[in-house]
Coordinates of C-alpha atoms and ligand atoms in Angstrom, one line a residue:
Chain A
M962 CA 0.0 0.1 0.0
I963 CA 2.7 2.5 1.1
R964 CA 6.2 1.7 -0.2
F965 CA 9.4 3.5 0.4
R966 CA 12.3 2.5 -1.9
D967 CA 15.8 3.5 -1.0
F968 CA 14.3 6.9 0.2
T969 CA 16.8 9.5 1.4
Y970 CA 15.6 12.9 2.5
A971 CA 17.0 16.2 3.8
Y972 CA 15.0 19.2 5.0
P973 CA 15.5 22.4 3.0
T974 CA 17.2 24.0 6.1
G975 CA 19.2 21.1 7.2
E976 CA 22.4 20.1 5.4
A977 CA 22.5 16.4 6.5
P978 CA 19.8 13.9 5.5
V979 CA 17.2 13.0 8.0
L980 CA 16.2 9.8 6.4
H981 CA 18.8 7.5 4.9
G982 CA 17.9 4.8 2.3
V983 CA 14.7 3.9 3.9
D984 CA 13.0 0.7 2.5
L985 CA 9.6 0.0 4.0
E986 CA 6.4 -1.6 2.9
V987 CA 3.0 -1.0 4.6
R988 CA 0.8 -3.8 3.4
P989 CA -2.9 -3.4 2.5
G990 CA -5.4 -3.9 5.4
R991 CA -2.7 -4.3 8.0
F992 CA -1.7 -2.4 11.1
H993 CA 1.9 -1.3 11.0
G994 CA 3.7 0.4 14.0
L995 CA 6.7 2.6 13.7
V996 CA 9.0 3.1 16.8
G997 CA 12.2 5.0 17.3
A998 CA 13.9 7.4 19.8
S999 CA 13.2 11.1 19.8
G1000 CA 14.5 12.8 16.7
S1001 CA 15.1 9.5 14.9
G1002 CA 12.9 10.7 11.9
K1003 CA 9.4 9.2 12.8
S1004 CA 7.5 12.4 11.9
T1005 CA 9.6 13.0 8.8
L1006 CA 8.8 9.5 7.6
A1007 CA 5.1 10.0 8.4
M1008 CA 5.0 13.2 6.4
A1009 CA 6.8 11.6 3.5
A1010 CA 4.3 8.7 3.5
A1011 CA 1.4 11.2 3.2
G1012 CA 3.0 13.3 0.5
F1013 CA 3.5 16.4 2.6
I1014 CA 7.1 15.8 2.0
P1015 CA 8.0 16.9 -0.6
H1016 CA 4.8 18.8 -1.6
A1017 CA 4.5 21.1 1.4
Q1018 CA 8.0 20.9 3.0
G1019 CA 10.2 20.9 0.0
G1020 CA 13.8 19.6 0.6
E1021 CA 16.0 17.1 -1.3
S1022 CA 15.2 13.5 -1.8
T1023 CA 16.4 10.5 -3.7
G1024 CA 14.7 7.2 -4.1
E1025 CA 10.8 6.9 -4.2
V1026 CA 7.6 6.7 -2.1
T1027 CA 4.5 5.2 -3.6
V1028 CA 1.0 4.9 -2.4
G1029 CA -0.9 2.1 -4.1
D1030 CA 0.0 2.8 -7.8
L1031 CA 0.7 6.5 -7.3
V1032 CA 4.3 8.0 -7.1
V1033 CA 3.9 10.5 -4.2
A1034 CA 6.4 13.0 -5.7
D1035 CA 4.5 13.1 -9.0
T1036 CA 0.9 13.2 -7.6
P1037 CA -0.6 16.5 -6.6
L1038 CA -1.7 16.6 -2.8
P1039 CA -5.4 17.1 -3.5
D1040 CA -5.3 13.7 -5.3
L1041 CA -3.3 12.1 -2.6
V1042 CA -5.3 13.2 0.4
T1043 CA -8.2 11.0 -0.6
R1044 CA -5.9 7.9 -0.5
V1045 CA -3.7 8.7 2.6
G1046 CA -4.8 10.5 5.7
L1047 CA -2.3 12.1 8.1
V1048 CA -2.8 12.8 11.8
Q1049 CA 0.0 15.1 12.9
Q1050 CA 1.8 15.2 16.1
D1051 CA 0.5 18.5 17.4
P1052 CA -3.3 18.3 18.0
F1053 CA -3.7 22.0 18.3
D1054 CA -2.5 22.7 14.8
Q1055 CA -5.0 20.3 13.5
I1056 CA -8.1 21.9 14.7
S1057 CA -9.2 23.6 11.4
G1058 CA -10.6 26.8 12.9
A1059 CA -13.2 26.5 10.3
R1060 CA -15.9 25.1 12.5
F1061 CA -17.2 25.9 15.9
T1062 CA -18.3 22.6 17.4
V1063 CA -16.6 19.2 17.7
R1064 CA -19.2 17.4 15.6
E1065 CA -18.8 20.0 12.7
E1066 CA -15.1 19.9 13.1
I1067 CA -15.2 16.2 12.5
A1068 CA -17.6 16.6 9.7
F1069 CA -15.4 19.2 7.9
G1070 CA -13.3 16.8 5.9
C1071 CA -16.4 15.0 4.6
E1072 CA -18.0 18.3 3.6
N1073 CA -14.9 19.1 1.5
L1074 CA -15.0 15.6 0.0
G1075 CA -18.6 16.3 -1.0
V1076 CA -20.0 13.4 1.0
E1077 CA -23.9 13.4 1.0
R1078 CA -25.4 14.8 4.1
G1079 CA -27.2 11.7 5.5
E1080 CA -24.1 9.6 5.0
M1081 CA -21.9 12.2 6.7
V1082 CA -24.2 12.5 9.7
R1083 CA -24.0 8.6 10.1
R1084 CA -20.3 8.6 9.7
V1085 CA -19.7 11.4 12.3
D1086 CA -22.0 9.7 14.8
E1087 CA -20.3 6.4 14.3
V1088 CA -16.8 7.7 14.7
M1089 CA -17.7 9.7 17.8
E1090 CA -19.3 6.6 19.3
R1091 CA -16.2 4.5 18.5
L1092 CA -13.8 7.0 20.0
R1093 CA -16.2 7.9 22.9
I1094 CA -16.3 11.6 22.2
A1095 CA -20.1 11.9 21.7
P1096 CA -20.3 13.9 25.1
L1097 CA -18.0 16.5 23.6
A1098 CA -20.0 16.8 20.4
D1099 CA -21.4 20.4 21.0
R1100 CA -18.3 21.8 22.7
S1101 CA -15.8 24.2 20.9
P1102 CA -12.8 22.1 19.7
Y1103 CA -10.7 25.0 21.2
E1104 CA -12.0 24.4 24.7
L1105 CA -10.8 20.8 24.8
S1106 CA -7.7 19.4 26.7
G1107 CA -4.7 18.4 24.5
G1108 CA -5.7 14.7 24.9
Q1109 CA -9.3 15.4 23.8
Q1110 CA -8.1 17.3 20.8
Q1111 CA -5.9 14.5 19.8
V1112 CA -8.9 12.2 19.8
V1113 CA -10.9 14.7 17.8
A1114 CA -8.0 14.9 15.4
V1115 CA -8.0 11.1 14.9
A1116 CA -11.8 11.2 14.5
S1117 CA -11.6 13.9 11.9
M1118 CA -9.3 11.7 9.7
L1119 CA -11.0 8.4 10.3
V1120 CA -14.4 9.9 9.3
M1121 CA -12.9 10.5 5.8
R1122 CA -12.2 6.9 5.3
P1123 CA -8.8 7.1 3.5
E1124 CA -7.4 3.9 2.2
V1125 CA -4.3 4.4 4.4
L1126 CA -4.2 6.4 7.7
V1127 CA -0.9 7.6 9.0
L1128 CA -0.7 8.7 12.6
D1129 CA 2.1 10.5 14.3
E1130 CA 1.9 9.9 18.0
P1131 CA -1.8 10.5 18.3
T1132 CA -1.8 9.4 21.9
S1133 CA 1.1 11.4 23.4
Q1134 CA -1.1 13.5 25.5
L1135 CA -3.7 10.8 26.5
D1136 CA -3.8 8.8 29.7
P1137 CA -3.2 5.1 29.5
A1138 CA -7.0 4.3 29.2
G1139 CA -7.3 6.9 26.5
S1140 CA -4.3 5.6 24.5
R1141 CA -5.6 2.1 24.8
M1142 CA -9.0 3.2 23.5
V1143 CA -7.5 4.9 20.5
V1144 CA -5.2 2.1 19.6
E1145 CA -8.0 -0.4 19.9
A1146 CA -10.2 1.7 17.6
L1147 CA -7.4 1.8 15.0
A1148 CA -6.9 -1.9 15.3
A1149 CA -10.7 -2.3 14.8
V1150 CA -10.8 -0.3 11.5
R1151 CA -8.7 -3.0 10.0
A1152 CA -11.9 -4.9 9.6
T1153 CA -13.1 -2.2 7.1
G1154 CA -10.0 -2.8 5.0
M1155 CA -8.2 0.4 6.1
T1156 CA -4.5 0.2 6.3
V1157 CA -2.8 1.9 9.3
L1158 CA 0.7 3.1 10.0
L1159 CA 1.0 4.3 13.6
V1160 CA 4.0 6.1 15.2
E1161 CA 3.5 5.2 18.9
H1162 CA 5.5 5.1 22.1
G1163 CA 3.2 2.6 23.8
L1164 CA 5.2 -0.6 23.1
E1165 CA 2.7 -2.7 25.1
L1166 CA -0.2 -1.5 23.0
L1167 CA 1.7 -2.2 19.7
A1168 CA 2.7 -5.6 21.0
E1169 CA -0.9 -6.4 21.5
H1170 CA -2.4 -4.9 18.3
A1171 CA 0.3 -4.3 15.6
D1172 CA 0.8 -6.8 12.7
E1173 CA 4.2 -5.5 12.0
L1174 CA 6.7 -3.1 13.6
H1175 CA 9.4 -1.0 12.0
V1176 CA 12.3 0.4 14.1
I1177 CA 13.9 3.7 13.0
A1178 CA 17.2 4.8 14.5
D1179 CA 19.1 8.0 13.2
G1180 CA 17.0 8.0 10.0
R1181 CA 17.5 4.3 9.1
I1182 CA 15.2 1.4 9.4
V1183 CA 17.2 -0.9 11.5
A1184 CA 14.7 -3.8 12.1
E1185 CA 11.3 -4.9 11.2
G1186 CA 9.1 -7.9 11.8
P1187 CA 6.3 -9.2 14.1
P1188 CA 6.1 -7.2 17.3
A1189 CA 6.9 -10.4 19.4
D1190 CA 10.3 -10.6 17.8
I1191 CA 11.2 -6.9 17.6
L1192 CA 10.2 -6.1 21.1
T1193 CA 12.2 -8.8 22.6
D1194 CA 15.3 -8.0 20.4
P1195 CA 18.4 -7.5 22.6
R1196 CA 19.4 -4.4 20.6
L1197 CA 16.3 -2.5 21.7
D1198 CA 18.2 -0.4 24.3
A1199 CA 20.8 0.5 21.7
W1200 CA 18.1 1.7 19.5
G1201 CA 16.8 3.9 22.3
I1202 CA 13.4 2.4 22.5
G1203 CA 13.2 0.7 25.9
R1204 CA 11.4 -2.5 26.6
T1205 CA 7.8 -3.4 27.7
R1206 CA 7.4 -4.0 31.5
F1207 CA 6.6 -7.7 30.6
T1208 CA 9.9 -8.2 28.7
A1209 CA 12.0 -6.5 31.4
A1210 CA 10.4 -8.6 34.1
A1211 CA 10.9 -11.8 32.3
A1212 CA 14.5 -10.8 31.5
E1213 CA 15.2 -10.3 35.2
A1214 CA 13.6 -13.6 36.1
R1215 CA 15.7 -15.3 33.5
R1216 CA 18.8 -13.9 35.0
D1217 CA 17.8 -15.4 38.3
G1218 CA 17.0 -18.7 36.6
L1219 CA 13.2 -18.2 37.2
W1220 CA 12.2 -18.2 33.5
P1221 CA 11.9 -21.4 31.3
R1222 CA 15.2 -21.4 29.4
S1223 CA 13.8 -22.5 26.1
R1224 CA 10.9 -20.0 26.1
P1225 CA 11.3 -16.6 24.3
L1226 CA 10.9 -13.4 26.3
P1227 CA 7.4 -12.1 26.2
A1228 CA 6.2 -8.6 25.0
T1229 CA 2.6 -9.0 26.2
L1230 CA 0.8 -9.6 29.5
D1231 CA -0.4 -12.9 28.3
G1232 CA 3.0 -14.1 27.3
A1233 CA 4.5 -13.1 30.6
A1234 CA 1.7 -14.7 32.6
A1235 CA 2.2 -18.0 30.7
G1236 CA 5.9 -18.0 31.2
F1237 CA 5.7 -17.3 34.9
R1238 CA 3.0 -19.9 35.3
A1239 CA 5.1 -22.5 33.6
A1240 CA 8.1 -21.5 35.8
A1241 CA 5.8 -21.8 39.0
N1242 CA 4.9 -25.3 37.8
G1243 CA 8.7 -26.1 37.8
E1244 CA 9.0 -26.0 33.9
L1245 CA 12.4 -24.2 33.8
E1246 CA 13.8 -25.9 30.8
Chain B
M949 CA -13.1 31.9 26.4
S950 CA -12.6 34.2 23.4
T951 CA -13.7 37.7 23.4
T952 CA -15.2 37.5 20.0
L953 CA -17.5 34.6 21.0
Q954 CA -18.6 36.2 24.3
F955 CA -21.0 38.5 22.4
Y956 CA -23.3 35.7 21.8
R957 CA -26.1 35.1 24.4
A958 CA -27.7 31.7 23.9
G959 CA -31.4 31.9 23.8
D960 CA -34.5 30.4 22.3
S961 CA -36.4 33.6 21.3
W962 CA -38.0 34.3 18.0
V963 CA -35.1 36.6 17.2
H964 CA -32.6 34.0 18.0
R965 CA -34.3 31.5 15.7
L966 CA -34.3 33.7 12.6
N967 CA -32.0 32.7 9.9
P968 CA -28.9 34.8 10.3
V969 CA -29.1 36.1 6.8
T970 CA -32.5 37.4 7.6
K971 CA -30.9 39.3 10.5
L972 CA -28.1 40.6 8.1
A973 CA -30.8 41.8 5.6
F974 CA -32.4 43.7 8.6
V975 CA -29.0 45.2 9.4
A976 CA -28.7 46.4 5.8
A977 CA -32.2 47.6 5.4
V978 CA -32.4 49.5 8.5
T979 CA -29.1 51.1 7.8
I980 CA -30.1 52.1 4.4
A981 CA -33.4 53.5 5.7
A982 CA -31.7 55.5 8.5
F983 CA -29.4 57.2 6.0
G984 CA -32.2 57.8 3.5
V985 CA -34.1 60.5 5.4
E986 CA -32.5 63.6 6.8
R987 CA -34.7 64.1 9.8
L988 CA -33.6 64.0 13.4
W989 CA -36.6 62.0 14.5
W990 CA -36.4 59.4 11.8
P991 CA -33.4 57.3 13.0
A992 CA -34.5 57.8 16.5
A993 CA -37.9 56.2 15.6
L994 CA -36.1 53.2 13.9
F995 CA -34.1 52.7 17.0
L996 CA -36.9 52.9 19.4
L997 CA -39.6 51.2 17.4
L998 CA -37.7 48.4 15.8
E999 CA -34.3 47.7 17.5
V1000 CA -35.1 48.3 21.1
P1001 CA -38.2 46.0 20.9
G1002 CA -36.1 43.4 19.0
A1003 CA -33.7 43.4 22.0
V1004 CA -36.5 43.1 24.4
I1005 CA -38.0 40.2 22.6
A1006 CA -34.7 38.5 22.4
G1007 CA -34.2 38.8 26.1
V1008 CA -30.9 40.7 25.8
A1009 CA -32.1 44.3 26.4
G1010 CA -29.7 45.0 29.2
R1011 CA -26.6 43.8 27.4
F1012 CA -27.8 45.4 24.2
V1013 CA -28.0 48.9 25.8
R1014 CA -24.6 48.5 27.5
M1015 CA -22.8 47.3 24.4
V1016 CA -24.4 49.9 22.1
L1017 CA -23.5 52.7 24.5
G1018 CA -20.0 51.2 25.0
F1019 CA -19.3 51.1 21.3
F1020 CA -21.0 54.4 20.7
A1021 CA -20.2 57.0 23.5
P1022 CA -16.6 57.8 22.2
F1023 CA -18.0 58.3 18.7
L1024 CA -20.8 60.4 19.9
V1025 CA -18.4 62.8 21.7
I1026 CA -16.1 63.1 18.7
L1027 CA -19.0 63.7 16.4
F1028 CA -20.5 66.5 18.4
L1029 CA -17.1 68.1 18.9
L1030 CA -16.2 68.0 15.2
Q1031 CA -19.5 68.6 13.5
G1032 CA -21.2 70.7 16.2
L1033 CA -18.4 73.1 16.5
T1034 CA -17.1 73.3 13.0
Y1035 CA -20.3 73.3 10.9
P1036 CA -19.2 75.2 7.8
E1037 CA -22.5 76.5 6.4
P1038 CA -24.1 79.7 7.7
G1039 CA -26.7 79.3 10.4
T1040 CA -28.1 80.4 13.8
V1041 CA -25.2 80.8 16.2
L1042 CA -26.2 79.6 19.7
L1043 CA -23.0 80.4 21.4
H1044 CA -19.3 81.6 21.0
L1045 CA -16.5 79.4 22.3
G1046 CA -13.4 81.5 21.5
P1047 CA -13.0 81.4 17.7
L1048 CA -15.6 78.7 17.4
E1049 CA -19.3 79.1 16.9
V1050 CA -21.9 76.6 18.0
K1051 CA -24.8 76.7 15.5
T1052 CA -28.2 74.9 15.8
E1053 CA -27.7 73.6 12.3
G1054 CA -24.4 72.0 13.3
L1055 CA -25.9 70.3 16.4
V1056 CA -28.8 69.0 14.4
F1057 CA -26.5 67.7 11.7
A1058 CA -24.3 66.0 14.4
G1059 CA -27.4 64.6 16.1
T1060 CA -28.7 63.2 12.9
T1061 CA -25.5 61.6 11.9
A1062 CA -25.0 60.2 15.4
L1063 CA -28.5 58.6 15.4
R1064 CA -27.9 57.1 11.9
L1065 CA -24.8 55.4 13.2
L1066 CA -26.5 54.3 16.3
V1067 CA -29.2 52.5 14.1
M1068 CA -26.4 50.7 12.3
V1069 CA -24.4 49.8 15.3
A1070 CA -27.3 48.7 17.2
A1071 CA -28.5 46.4 14.4
F1072 CA -25.1 44.8 14.4
V1073 CA -25.1 44.4 18.1
L1074 CA -28.5 42.7 18.0
L1075 CA -27.2 40.3 15.3
L1076 CA -24.2 39.4 17.3
L1077 CA -26.0 39.0 20.6
T1078 CA -28.6 36.6 19.2
T1079 CA -26.4 34.7 16.6
H1080 CA -23.7 32.1 17.3
P1081 CA -20.7 32.9 15.0
G1082 CA -20.8 29.4 13.8
T1083 CA -24.4 29.5 12.7
L1084 CA -23.8 32.9 11.1
M1085 CA -21.0 31.4 9.0
S1086 CA -22.9 28.2 8.2
A1087 CA -25.9 30.4 7.1
M1088 CA -23.7 32.7 5.0
Q1089 CA -22.0 29.7 3.3
Q1090 CA -25.4 28.4 2.6
A1091 CA -26.4 31.6 1.0
G1092 CA -23.3 31.4 -1.3
L1093 CA -20.4 32.9 0.6
P1094 CA -17.2 31.2 -0.8
P1095 CA -15.7 28.6 1.7
K1096 CA -12.3 30.3 1.7
I1097 CA -13.7 33.7 2.8
A1098 CA -15.8 31.9 5.5
Y1099 CA -12.7 30.1 6.6
V1100 CA -10.7 33.2 7.0
V1101 CA -13.4 34.8 9.1
S1102 CA -14.1 31.7 11.3
A1103 CA -10.3 31.0 11.8
T1104 CA -9.7 34.5 12.8
L1105 CA -12.5 34.5 15.3
Q1106 CA -11.2 31.3 17.0
I1107 CA -7.5 31.4 16.5
I1108 CA -6.7 34.9 17.7
P1109 CA -7.9 34.2 21.3
S1110 CA -5.7 31.1 21.3
F1111 CA -2.9 33.3 20.1
Q1112 CA -3.4 35.5 23.1
A1113 CA -3.3 32.4 25.4
R1114 CA 0.1 31.6 23.9
A1115 CA 1.4 35.0 24.4
N1116 CA 0.4 34.7 28.1
A1117 CA 2.1 31.4 28.5
I1118 CA 5.3 32.7 27.0
M1119 CA 5.1 35.7 29.3
Q1120 CA 4.5 33.5 32.4
A1121 CA 7.4 31.1 31.3
Q1122 CA 9.7 34.3 31.2
Q1123 CA 8.4 35.5 34.5
A1124 CA 9.0 32.1 36.0
R1125 CA 12.6 32.5 35.0
G1126 CA 12.9 35.8 36.8
L1127 CA 12.2 38.3 34.1
E1128 CA 10.3 41.3 35.6
V1129 CA 7.7 42.0 33.1
R1130 CA 5.9 44.7 34.9
A1131 CA 8.5 46.8 36.7
G1132 CA 10.0 50.0 35.3
G1133 CA 8.8 52.6 32.8
A1134 CA 7.1 52.0 29.5
A1135 CA 10.3 52.1 27.4
A1136 CA 12.1 49.6 29.8
R1137 CA 9.0 47.3 29.5
V1138 CA 8.9 47.4 25.8
R1139 CA 12.6 46.6 25.7
R1140 CA 12.2 43.6 28.0
L1141 CA 9.1 42.3 26.2
L1142 CA 10.7 42.5 22.8
P1143 CA 12.6 39.2 23.1
L1144 CA 9.1 37.5 23.8
M1145 CA 8.0 38.4 20.3
G1146 CA 10.5 35.9 18.8
P1147 CA 9.1 32.7 20.2
L1148 CA 5.5 34.0 19.6
L1149 CA 6.2 34.8 15.9
L1150 CA 8.2 31.7 15.3
G1151 CA 5.4 29.7 16.8
A1152 CA 2.9 31.5 14.6
L1153 CA 4.9 30.6 11.5
T1154 CA 5.3 26.9 12.2
D1155 CA 1.6 26.9 13.2
V1156 CA 0.7 28.3 9.7
E1157 CA 2.7 25.5 8.0
N1158 CA 1.3 22.8 10.1
R1159 CA -2.2 24.2 9.8
S1160 CA -2.1 24.4 6.1
I1161 CA -0.9 20.7 6.1
A1162 CA -3.9 20.0 8.4
M1163 CA -6.3 21.8 6.1
E1164 CA -5.0 20.0 3.0
S1165 CA -5.4 16.7 4.8
R1166 CA -9.0 17.6 5.4
A1167 CA -9.4 18.0 1.6
F1168 CA -10.0 21.7 2.0
G1169 CA -9.9 23.5 -1.3
R1170 CA -10.4 20.5 -3.5
P1171 CA -12.3 21.3 -6.7
V1172 CA -15.4 19.5 -5.4
R1173 CA -18.5 21.3 -4.4
P1174 CA -18.6 20.9 -0.7
T1175 CA -21.7 19.6 1.1
A1176 CA -23.0 20.9 4.4
Y1177 CA -23.2 19.2 7.7
T1178 CA -25.1 21.9 9.5
V1179 CA -28.1 23.1 7.7
V1180 CA -29.4 26.4 9.2
P1181 CA -33.3 26.5 9.0
D1182 CA -34.7 29.0 6.5
S1183 CA -38.2 29.4 5.1
A1184 CA -40.1 30.9 2.2
A1185 CA -41.5 33.5 4.6
Q1186 CA -38.1 34.6 5.7
R1187 CA -36.8 34.8 2.1
A1188 CA -39.8 37.0 1.3
A1189 CA -39.2 39.1 4.4
R1190 CA -35.6 39.7 3.4
W1191 CA -36.6 41.1 0.1
A1192 CA -39.5 43.0 1.6
M1193 CA -37.2 44.8 4.1
L1194 CA -34.7 45.8 1.4
A1195 CA -37.7 47.0 -0.9
L1196 CA -39.0 49.0 2.1
A1197 CA -35.7 50.7 2.6
V1198 CA -35.5 51.6 -1.0
L1199 CA -39.0 52.9 -0.8
V1200 CA -38.1 55.1 2.1
I1201 CA -35.4 56.7 -0.1
V1202 CA -37.8 57.2 -2.9
L1203 CA -40.4 58.7 -0.6
N1204 CA -37.9 61.1 0.9
T1205 CA -36.8 62.4 -2.5
L1206 CA -40.4 63.1 -3.3
G1207 CA -40.5 65.2 -0.2
V1208 CA -42.9 63.1 1.9
F1209 CA -40.8 63.6 5.0
S1210 CA -40.3 67.3 4.8
Ligands
ATP257 N1 11.3 21.3 9.5 C1 12.5 20.9 9.8 N2 13.6 21.4 9.3 C2 14.8 20.9 9.5 N3 15.1 19.8 10.3 C3 14.1 19.2 10.9 C4 12.7 19.7 10.6 N4 11.9 18.9 11.3 C5 12.6 17.9 11.9 N5 14.0 18.2 11.6 C6 15.1 17.3 12.1 O1 14.9 16.0 11.5 C7 15.2 15.0 12.5 C8 14.1 14.1 12.7 O2 13.0 14.8 13.2 P1 11.6 14.2 13.4 O3 10.7 15.2 13.8 O4 11.2 13.4 12.2 O5 11.8 13.2 14.6 P2 10.8 12.2 15.4 O6 11.4 10.9 15.4 O7 9.4 12.4 14.9 O8 11.0 12.8 16.9 P3 10.0 12.9 18.1 O9 9.9 11.6 18.8 O10 10.6 13.9 19.0 O11 8.7 13.5 17.5 C9 15.7 15.7 13.8 O12 17.1 15.8 13.8 C10 15.2 17.1 13.6 O13 15.9 18.1 14.2
MG258 MG1 7.8 13.3 15.8

């Protein structure tokens, strides 16, 4: 669905490239996670996937990014935005200012797409229900907390039903329950055939819901694969990502000989529980 | 929250429920009518017989009077000083103030102009007090206002207050680091506040970039005819009333030129 081929990119103001030879494939109908340390290039990659690099930001690039059969650099933005949606990192900048209530703010994208009114009302209600913001419907989007604004930003893109949705840390200002709710909602839209690329710090949520993870460090994709493999990789600390509580606890137990030796380290609650249960039953091989 | 949105008083009166375009037509018609007749009593009658009752029906009379006076008092003073004291035409001199002469004609002229402006300002105030800006913009877009113009107005109304909030935040951050914002004379204050403009403007610029990205993601400005989520109620009666009000305003001008009011 989204494909990076040997993509290297430098911002117009920066001398050194920020992305180096990125190869990455986001497959249709799947939920991909992108993780990396601060400043590693996650937002840049997200913008390149949605076409705002190079169309809005400019800069120098080599290689290619494609969305479906479209070459991003050769496709005008208005034609791209119906295929790829982008939720940016800062929620405040994403409130359009064009509408005065949350429900109208969410409907705004559909209005611009010319979605027929009855259909639009259904979609807005559905997405507010799914993201549990129906109680905010008649508030001003400017009177919401940062976390609430983030959820509204996600809703405003989901409602447009792009083929691919790219989200740049949409849960950074949410509490754990809110983050879980958003990630679960994103995992759920897979059922409608939507493809998702999510930049997210919540490793445990990704372990549970993502189909595939990509790790970025200093502008390079350094690892990719199923979350269970990536999140238990010993190089995780070197990449500056940290580990899930479940992996960390199992690793300590293994050092003390309290974890079944043949069992891989877990990245989820279920995996950790199964391992500790086995250990408690004396299965330490 | 924002000063611009604070005008609006939620309510369920007959005036509140009118389509905002009808209220705009009233502003236009009553203003045209007020300027159409050169009689002191005429704008006063429009104000007292149309606008004040409108404010009473809408349940906003107190606020209406306060806002109209607030907007209007400074104007009134300037108008009387300029027009009343410097009326160039010959006329009955009421009193001498040094080199200046106060003439009856000058006072009447100042009074008429003041009352005409009063009619216009009061009509606007009544519109703002009884119409949510969102409804106003939706209705105007429904009536054919281009989305880009509607966007500029709506965004200005909402983003400027948030800009003020950011300026305050930057100021507080500087104060927290020991910058004395309030001490000293005006010049010293300006000199200390100048460095704060940097972060504010820089923030505004990156905002603009990110916001334009956000607007494009929301398919704004695509060559598609946008649909409307909010439909502001309108009726054949209101459409007729709008044309009737404008026709009456024109009729007033015609009658005036025919000498009916003299
Ligand atoms: N507009 C820009 N102009 C020049 N350089 C930029 C710009 N935006 C980001 N950079 C640089 O590109 C690099 C990657 O930034 P990016 O924002 O993509 O990182 P990130 O992984 O999203 O970080 P974070 O987790 O903090 O959001 C950083 O070194 C940053 O300084
Ligand atoms: Mg980022």
